[in-house]
Amino acid sequence: MPIEFKVGQHMDPQQKAGLQAAMRTWEIATGKSLFKFTGVHENVDGDSFKDLYSSLQDAVNGNYLDANWKKTGKPDVVLATTIWNNAASDAAAIDTADIRFNVQDYVLGDSLKIKGTTSEATGQFKDPVDMQTLALHELGHLLGLTHISSDVDSVSIMNPYVYVGEGLTNRHLSQGDIERVQRIYGCAGDACDVDKALAAVLDFARLNSDQTAAR
């Protein structure tokens, strides 16, 4: 730790901001530095790879946009997917990981600002998806969390769906999310008080949304 990561060449500033805010949210939840941005993966994006898993061969933890989502083999209803290689020395640990984002079928950005659009290539409508919300969910997988049924935790970011549409966001974690990630990575400082960690996460989400609305 921290996990070093790069972003693909076509990720725009708004998308990067959403991704980094999502990373910061998980760090607030643990009180630890979990991620380290190491720049743009020059001349590389999701479409640079022949299929879904070949992006793991470059030993870079990447966050990539896929304009040709069909190459991943995932259905178009999938907004993003997280893939990884397990460490040779510990099958329970992740060695390298990538997050692949579907921009063939969706518009990713700040859903408080962006609108859907019609694809020139297919004529199909592309719904807007909040990048921070989506990245928060996918980063949960990268950190080792699985889906949580809404019957168990109805406000978890790890529920197996993300709402799609203008103005729809979920930029915070639940108490259960915080407890689960702390079981894996521990905690430091005030974050070890789960109530304080939750309050800090909610404050960050509120501040982030207020700043977005003011721009």
mmCIF file of C-alpha atoms in Angstrom, residues 20-142:
data_model
loop_
_atom_site.group_PDB
_atom_site.id
_atom_site.type_symbol
_atom_site.label_atom_id
_atom_site.label_comp_id
_atom_site.label_asym_id
_atom_site.label_seq_id
_atom_site.Cartn_x
_atom_site.Cartn_y
_atom_site.Cartn_z
ATOM 1 C CA GLN A 20 -10.178 10.320 -7.438
ATOM 2 C CA ALA A 21 -13.060 11.448 -5.213
ATOM 3 C CA ALA A 22 -14.184 7.825 -5.009
ATOM 4 C CA MET A 23 -10.674 6.773 -3.992
ATOM 5 C CA ARG A 24 -10.571 9.492 -1.363
ATOM 6 C CA THR A 25 -13.866 8.224 0.069
ATOM 7 C CA TRP A 26 -12.414 4.762 0.725
ATOM 8 C CA GLU A 27 -9.345 6.392 2.295
ATOM 9 C CA ILE A 28 -11.524 8.440 4.650
ATOM 10 C CA ALA A 29 -13.318 5.222 5.612
ATOM 11 C CA THR A 30 -10.057 3.614 6.753
ATOM 12 C CA GLY A 31 -7.980 6.621 7.740
ATOM 13 C CA LYS A 32 -5.253 5.235 5.491
ATOM 14 C CA SER A 33 -3.588 6.113 2.200
ATOM 15 C CA LEU A 34 -4.874 3.398 -0.122
ATOM 16 C CA PHE A 35 -4.159 4.806 -3.596
ATOM 17 C CA LYS A 36 -1.393 6.668 -5.399
ATOM 18 C CA PHE A 37 -1.947 8.293 -8.807
ATOM 19 C CA THR A 38 1.071 7.735 -11.051
ATOM 20 C CA GLY A 39 -0.150 9.498 -14.176
ATOM 21 C CA VAL A 40 -1.702 8.788 -17.528
ATOM 22 C CA HIS A 41 -0.992 5.491 -19.270
ATOM 23 C CA GLU A 42 0.204 7.142 -22.464
ATOM 24 C CA ASN A 43 -1.356 5.948 -25.723
ATOM 25 C CA VAL A 44 -3.343 3.284 -23.873
ATOM 26 C CA ASP A 45 -7.035 2.908 -23.199
ATOM 27 C CA GLY A 46 -9.534 0.073 -23.039
ATOM 28 C CA ASP A 47 -9.718 -0.158 -26.811
ATOM 29 C CA SER A 48 -5.959 -0.800 -26.920
ATOM 30 C CA PHE A 49 -6.559 -4.345 -25.661
ATOM 31 C CA LYS A 50 -7.907 -7.236 -27.710
ATOM 32 C CA ASP A 51 -10.268 -8.442 -24.997
ATOM 33 C CA LEU A 52 -11.158 -8.020 -21.342
ATOM 34 C CA TYR A 53 -8.338 -9.826 -19.574
ATOM 35 C CA SER A 54 -5.411 -8.905 -21.831
ATOM 36 C CA SER A 55 -5.158 -5.533 -20.065
ATOM 37 C CA LEU A 56 -3.765 -7.375 -17.030
ATOM 38 C CA GLN A 57 -0.640 -8.395 -18.939
ATOM 39 C CA ASP A 58 1.037 -4.975 -18.670
ATOM 40 C CA ALA A 59 1.441 -5.089 -14.853
ATOM 41 C CA VAL A 60 -0.219 -1.659 -14.575
ATOM 42 C CA ASN A 61 -3.200 -1.019 -12.323
ATOM 43 C CA GLY A 62 -5.264 0.814 -14.913
ATOM 44 C CA ASN A 63 -8.601 2.585 -15.140
ATOM 45 C CA TYR A 64 -9.674 2.453 -18.752
ATOM 46 C CA LEU A 65 -12.562 3.668 -20.898
ATOM 47 C CA ASP A 66 -13.872 1.172 -23.438
ATOM 48 C CA ALA A 67 -15.546 2.753 -26.466
ATOM 49 C CA ASN A 68 -15.752 -0.742 -27.992
ATOM 50 C CA TRP A 69 -17.344 -2.520 -25.049
ATOM 51 C CA LYS A 70 -18.244 -5.558 -27.134
ATOM 52 C CA LYS A 71 -14.581 -6.607 -27.091
ATOM 53 C CA THR A 72 -14.840 -7.230 -23.355
ATOM 54 C CA GLY A 73 -17.489 -9.895 -23.879
ATOM 55 C CA LYS A 74 -19.695 -8.245 -21.260
ATOM 56 C CA PRO A 75 -23.342 -7.368 -22.026
ATOM 57 C CA ASP A 76 -24.221 -3.735 -22.688
ATOM 58 C CA VAL A 77 -26.166 -3.476 -19.412
ATOM 59 C CA VAL A 78 -22.854 -3.769 -17.512
ATOM 60 C CA LEU A 79 -21.584 -0.278 -16.679
ATOM 61 C CA ALA A 80 -18.055 -1.310 -15.674
ATOM 62 C CA THR A 81 -16.128 -4.328 -14.509
ATOM 63 C CA THR A 82 -13.117 -4.906 -12.267
ATOM 64 C CA ILE A 83 -10.635 -7.639 -13.148
ATOM 65 C CA TRP A 84 -7.507 -8.811 -11.344
ATOM 66 C CA ASN A 85 -4.662 -11.289 -11.078
ATOM 67 C CA ASN A 86 -4.112 -13.006 -7.763
ATOM 68 C CA ALA A 87 -0.652 -12.815 -6.216
ATOM 69 C CA ALA A 88 1.530 -15.871 -6.799
ATOM 70 C CA SER A 89 2.539 -15.956 -3.138
ATOM 71 C CA ASP A 90 -0.978 -15.509 -1.744
ATOM 72 C CA ALA A 91 -4.062 -16.615 -3.650
ATOM 73 C CA ALA A 92 -6.210 -14.414 -1.415
ATOM 74 C CA ALA A 93 -4.285 -11.258 -2.401
ATOM 75 C CA ILE A 94 -4.627 -9.207 -5.585
ATOM 76 C CA ASP A 95 -1.419 -8.619 -7.552
ATOM 77 C CA THR A 96 -2.628 -6.333 -10.353
ATOM 78 C CA ALA A 97 -6.082 -5.064 -11.226
ATOM 79 C CA ASP A 98 -7.860 -2.995 -13.857
ATOM 80 C CA ILE A 99 -11.220 -1.275 -13.983
ATOM 81 C CA ARG A 100 -12.838 -1.136 -17.414
ATOM 82 C CA PHE A 101 -15.621 1.425 -17.955
ATOM 83 C CA ASN A 102 -18.328 1.083 -20.610
ATOM 84 C CA VAL A 103 -18.455 4.321 -22.616
ATOM 85 C CA GLN A 104 -19.877 2.633 -25.696
ATOM 86 C CA ASP A 105 -23.335 2.478 -24.124
ATOM 87 C CA TYR A 106 -23.158 5.155 -21.397
ATOM 88 C CA VAL A 107 -21.986 8.723 -20.817
ATOM 89 C CA LEU A 108 -19.745 8.791 -17.736
ATOM 90 C CA GLY A 109 -19.123 11.939 -15.740
ATOM 91 C CA ASP A 110 -20.768 14.089 -13.108
ATOM 92 C CA SER A 111 -24.446 13.146 -13.357
ATOM 93 C CA LEU A 112 -25.385 16.448 -11.716
ATOM 94 C CA LYS A 113 -24.050 18.141 -14.867
ATOM 95 C CA ILE A 114 -23.977 15.731 -17.811
ATOM 96 C CA LYS A 115 -26.859 14.636 -20.010
ATOM 97 C CA GLY A 116 -27.490 11.554 -22.075
ATOM 98 C CA THR A 117 -26.778 11.587 -25.769
ATOM 99 C CA THR A 118 -27.541 9.609 -28.891
ATOM 100 C CA SER A 119 -24.666 7.565 -30.282
ATOM 101 C CA GLU A 120 -23.706 8.623 -33.802
ATOM 102 C CA ALA A 121 -22.457 5.106 -34.494
ATOM 103 C CA THR A 122 -25.505 3.116 -33.367
ATOM 104 C CA GLY A 123 -28.317 5.632 -33.040
ATOM 105 C CA GLN A 124 -28.980 4.328 -29.539
ATOM 106 C CA PHE A 125 -29.474 6.616 -26.559
ATOM 107 C CA LYS A 126 -26.596 6.609 -24.067
ATOM 108 C CA ASP A 127 -27.758 7.184 -20.496
ATOM 109 C CA PRO A 128 -25.653 9.324 -18.142
ATOM 110 C CA VAL A 129 -23.934 7.563 -15.232
ATOM 111 C CA ASP A 130 -22.262 9.246 -12.276
ATOM 112 C CA MET A 131 -18.564 8.423 -12.481
ATOM 113 C CA GLN A 132 -17.897 8.934 -8.776
ATOM 114 C CA THR A 133 -20.724 6.579 -7.812
ATOM 115 C CA LEU A 134 -19.688 3.931 -10.322
ATOM 116 C CA ALA A 135 -15.998 4.167 -9.398
ATOM 117 C CA LEU A 136 -16.844 3.951 -5.696
ATOM 118 C CA HIS A 137 -18.587 0.623 -6.355
ATOM 119 C CA GLU A 138 -15.849 -0.777 -8.601
ATOM 120 C CA LEU A 139 -13.084 0.284 -6.224
ATOM 121 C CA GLY A 140 -14.884 -1.652 -3.532
ATOM 122 C CA HIS A 141 -14.357 -4.759 -5.653
ATOM 123 C CA LEU A 142 -10.706 -3.841 -6.228
#
